[in-house]
PDB file of C-alpha atoms in Angstrom:
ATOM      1  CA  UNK M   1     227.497 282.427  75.759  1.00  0.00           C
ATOM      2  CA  UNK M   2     223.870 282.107  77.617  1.00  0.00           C
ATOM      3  CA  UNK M   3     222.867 281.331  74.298  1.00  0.00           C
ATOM      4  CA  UNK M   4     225.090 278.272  73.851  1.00  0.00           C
ATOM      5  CA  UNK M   5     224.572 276.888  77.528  1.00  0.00           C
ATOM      6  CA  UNK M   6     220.688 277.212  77.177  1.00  0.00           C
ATOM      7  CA  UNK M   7     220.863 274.955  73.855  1.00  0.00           C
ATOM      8  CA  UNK M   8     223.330 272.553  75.060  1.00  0.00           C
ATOM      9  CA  UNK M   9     221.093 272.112  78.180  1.00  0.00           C
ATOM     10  CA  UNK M  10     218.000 271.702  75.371  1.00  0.00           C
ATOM     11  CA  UNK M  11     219.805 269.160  73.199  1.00  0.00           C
ATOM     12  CA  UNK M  12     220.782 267.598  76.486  1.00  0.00           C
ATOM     13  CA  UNK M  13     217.017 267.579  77.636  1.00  0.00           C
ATOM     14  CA  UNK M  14     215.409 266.305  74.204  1.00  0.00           C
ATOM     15  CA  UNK M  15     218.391 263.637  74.383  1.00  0.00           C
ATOM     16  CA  UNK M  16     217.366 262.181  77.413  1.00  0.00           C
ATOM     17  CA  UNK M  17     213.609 262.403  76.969  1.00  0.00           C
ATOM     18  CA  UNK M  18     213.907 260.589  73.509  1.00  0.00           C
ATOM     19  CA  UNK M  19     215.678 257.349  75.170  1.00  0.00           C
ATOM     20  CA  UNK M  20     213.702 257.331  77.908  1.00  0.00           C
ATOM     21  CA  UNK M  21     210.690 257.315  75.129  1.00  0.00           C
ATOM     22  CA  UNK M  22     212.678 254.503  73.386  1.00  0.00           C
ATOM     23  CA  UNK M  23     212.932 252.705  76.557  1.00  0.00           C
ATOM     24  CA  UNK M  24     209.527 252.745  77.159  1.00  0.00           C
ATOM     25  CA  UNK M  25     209.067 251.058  74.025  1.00  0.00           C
ATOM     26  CA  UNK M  26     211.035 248.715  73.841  1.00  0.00           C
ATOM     27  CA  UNK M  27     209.941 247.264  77.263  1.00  0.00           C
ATOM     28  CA  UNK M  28     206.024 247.108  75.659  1.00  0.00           C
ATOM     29  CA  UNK M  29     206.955 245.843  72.156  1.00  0.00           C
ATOM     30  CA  UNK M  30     209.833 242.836  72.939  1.00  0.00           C
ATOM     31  CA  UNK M  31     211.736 242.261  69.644  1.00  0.00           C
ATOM     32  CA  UNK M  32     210.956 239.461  67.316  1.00  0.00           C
ATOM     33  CA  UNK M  33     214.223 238.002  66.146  1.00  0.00           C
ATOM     34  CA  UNK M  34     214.633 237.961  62.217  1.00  0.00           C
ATOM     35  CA  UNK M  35     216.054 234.080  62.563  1.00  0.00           C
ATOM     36  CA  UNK M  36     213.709 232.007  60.252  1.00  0.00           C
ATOM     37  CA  UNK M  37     210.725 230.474  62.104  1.00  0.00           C
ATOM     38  CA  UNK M  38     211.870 232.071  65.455  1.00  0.00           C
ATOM     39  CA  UNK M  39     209.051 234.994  65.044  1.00  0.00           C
ATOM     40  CA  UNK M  40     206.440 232.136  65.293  1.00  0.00           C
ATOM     41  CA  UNK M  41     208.221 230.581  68.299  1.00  0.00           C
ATOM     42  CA  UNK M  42     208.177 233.448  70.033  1.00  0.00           C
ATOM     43  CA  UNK M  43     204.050 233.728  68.990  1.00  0.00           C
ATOM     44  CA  UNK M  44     203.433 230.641  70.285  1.00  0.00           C
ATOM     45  CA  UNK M  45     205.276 231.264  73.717  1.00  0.00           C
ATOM     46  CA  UNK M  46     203.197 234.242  74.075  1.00  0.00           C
ATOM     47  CA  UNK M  47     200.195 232.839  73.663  1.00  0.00           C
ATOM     48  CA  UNK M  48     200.860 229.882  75.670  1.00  0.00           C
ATOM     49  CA  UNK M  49     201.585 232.008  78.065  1.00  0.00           C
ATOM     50  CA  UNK M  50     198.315 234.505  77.702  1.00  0.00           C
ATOM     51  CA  UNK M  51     196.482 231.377  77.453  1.00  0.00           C
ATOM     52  CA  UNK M  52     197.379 229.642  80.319  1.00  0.00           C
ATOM     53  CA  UNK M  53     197.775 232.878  82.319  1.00  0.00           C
ATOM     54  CA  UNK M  54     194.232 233.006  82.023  1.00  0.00           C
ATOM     55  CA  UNK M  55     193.048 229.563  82.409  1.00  0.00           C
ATOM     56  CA  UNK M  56     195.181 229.541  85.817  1.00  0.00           C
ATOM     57  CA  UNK M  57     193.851 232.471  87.147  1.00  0.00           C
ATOM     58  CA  UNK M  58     189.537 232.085  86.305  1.00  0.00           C
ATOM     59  CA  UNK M  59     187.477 231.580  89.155  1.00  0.00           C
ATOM     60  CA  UNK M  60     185.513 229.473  87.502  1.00  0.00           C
ATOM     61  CA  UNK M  61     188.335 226.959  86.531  1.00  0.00           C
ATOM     62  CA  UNK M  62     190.041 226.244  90.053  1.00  0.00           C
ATOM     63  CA  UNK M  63     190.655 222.788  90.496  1.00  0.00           C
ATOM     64  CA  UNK M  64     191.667 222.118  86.944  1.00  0.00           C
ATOM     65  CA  UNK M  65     194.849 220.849  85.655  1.00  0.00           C
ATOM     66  CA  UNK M  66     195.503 221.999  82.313  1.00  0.00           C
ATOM     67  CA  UNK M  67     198.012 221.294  80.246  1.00  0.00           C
ATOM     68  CA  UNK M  68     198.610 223.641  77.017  1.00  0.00           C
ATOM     69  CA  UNK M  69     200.366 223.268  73.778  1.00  0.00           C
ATOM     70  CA  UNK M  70     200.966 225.732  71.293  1.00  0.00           C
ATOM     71  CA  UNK M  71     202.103 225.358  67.434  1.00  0.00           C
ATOM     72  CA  UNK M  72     201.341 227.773  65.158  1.00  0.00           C
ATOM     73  CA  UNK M  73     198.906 229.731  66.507  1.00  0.00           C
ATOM     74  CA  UNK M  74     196.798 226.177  67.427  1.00  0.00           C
ATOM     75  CA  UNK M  75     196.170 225.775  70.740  1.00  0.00           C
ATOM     76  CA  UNK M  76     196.053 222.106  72.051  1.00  0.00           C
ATOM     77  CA  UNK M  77     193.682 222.188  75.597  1.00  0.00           C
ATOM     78  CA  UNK M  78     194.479 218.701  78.051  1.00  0.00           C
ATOM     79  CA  UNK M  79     194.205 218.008  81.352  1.00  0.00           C
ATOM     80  CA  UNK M  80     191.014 217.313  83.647  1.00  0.00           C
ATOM     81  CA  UNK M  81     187.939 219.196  84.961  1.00  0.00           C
ATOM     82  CA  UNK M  82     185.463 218.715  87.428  1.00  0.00           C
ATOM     83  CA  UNK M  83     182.688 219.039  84.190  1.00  0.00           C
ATOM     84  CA  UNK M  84     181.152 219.719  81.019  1.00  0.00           C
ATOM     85  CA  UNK M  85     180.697 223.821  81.933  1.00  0.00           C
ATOM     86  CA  UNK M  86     184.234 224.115  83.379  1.00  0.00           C
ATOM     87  CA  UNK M  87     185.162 222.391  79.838  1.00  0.00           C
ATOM     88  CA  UNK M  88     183.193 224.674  77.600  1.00  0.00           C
ATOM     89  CA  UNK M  89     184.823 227.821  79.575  1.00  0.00           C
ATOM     90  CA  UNK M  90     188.369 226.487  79.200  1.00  0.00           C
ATOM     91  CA  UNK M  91     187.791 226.735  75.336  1.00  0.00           C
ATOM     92  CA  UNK M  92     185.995 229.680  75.061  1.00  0.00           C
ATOM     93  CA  UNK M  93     188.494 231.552  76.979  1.00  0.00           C
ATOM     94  CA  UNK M  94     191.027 230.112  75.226  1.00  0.00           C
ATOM     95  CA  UNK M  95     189.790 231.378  71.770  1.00  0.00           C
ATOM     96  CA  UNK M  96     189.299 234.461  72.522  1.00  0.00           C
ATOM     97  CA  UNK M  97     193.167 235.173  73.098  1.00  0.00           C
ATOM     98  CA  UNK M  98     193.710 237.887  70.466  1.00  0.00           C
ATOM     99  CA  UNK M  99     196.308 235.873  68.285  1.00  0.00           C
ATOM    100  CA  UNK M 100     195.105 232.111  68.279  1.00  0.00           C
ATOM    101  CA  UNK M 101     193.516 230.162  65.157  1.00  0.00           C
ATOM    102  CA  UNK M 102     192.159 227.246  66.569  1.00  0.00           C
ATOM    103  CA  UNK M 103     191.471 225.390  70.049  1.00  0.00           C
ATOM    104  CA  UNK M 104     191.718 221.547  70.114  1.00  0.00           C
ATOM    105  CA  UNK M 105     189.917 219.895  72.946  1.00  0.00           C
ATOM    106  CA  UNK M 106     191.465 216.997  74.408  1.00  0.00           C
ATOM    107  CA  UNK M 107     190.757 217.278  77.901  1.00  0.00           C
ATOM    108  CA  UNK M 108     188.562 214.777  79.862  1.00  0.00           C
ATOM    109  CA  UNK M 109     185.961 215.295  82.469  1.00  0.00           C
ATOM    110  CA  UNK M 110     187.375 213.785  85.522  1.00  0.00           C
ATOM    111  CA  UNK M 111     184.428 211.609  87.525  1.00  0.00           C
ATOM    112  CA  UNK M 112     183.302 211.849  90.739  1.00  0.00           C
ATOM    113  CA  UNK M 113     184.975 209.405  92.872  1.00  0.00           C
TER     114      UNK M 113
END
């Protein structure tokens, strides 16, 4: 009987640590839908989102409207900054987001006034 209880109360245990495991999982690998072209949708909407996650957030960037588009893996930079250094750091840190092929400038330097 003591026997029984102990591995019900195991099997119970193992259950519950094995969803909570799955879980877990789940929550750091979102699933990519198996509709045709949907996986690269949902590429591109992650990296537009890394990318501009990090463009938003840079020190070195505040003041800068950017505007990002994302097909393919391409990444399409627009949008105005203050100058040529805050434009070189916009691509750089936009090509070095794990995942993207290319970076197409088509920002402009926005003039004192």
């Amino acid at each position: 009987m003591i026997k029984r209880t102990l591995a019900t109360a195991g099997l119970v245990l193992a259950t519950i640590l094995g969803s909570l495991g799955l879980t877990a999982f789940a929550t750091d690998n979102p699933p990519v839908l198996a509709v045709p072209g949907a996986s690269v949708e949902v590429a591109d909407a992650t990296l537009h989102d890394k990318v501009e996650t990090l463009l938003r957030t840079d020190v070195g960037l505040i003041g800068s409207q950017f505007r990002v588009q994302t097909r393919s893996g391409v990444i399409t930079l627009g949008g105005k900054v203050p100058d040529e250094h805050s434009l070189r750091r916009a691509l750089d840190l936009a090509s070095s987001v794990r995942g993207v092929k290319e970076v197409r400038n088509a920002m402009e330097i926005e003039l004192p006034k």
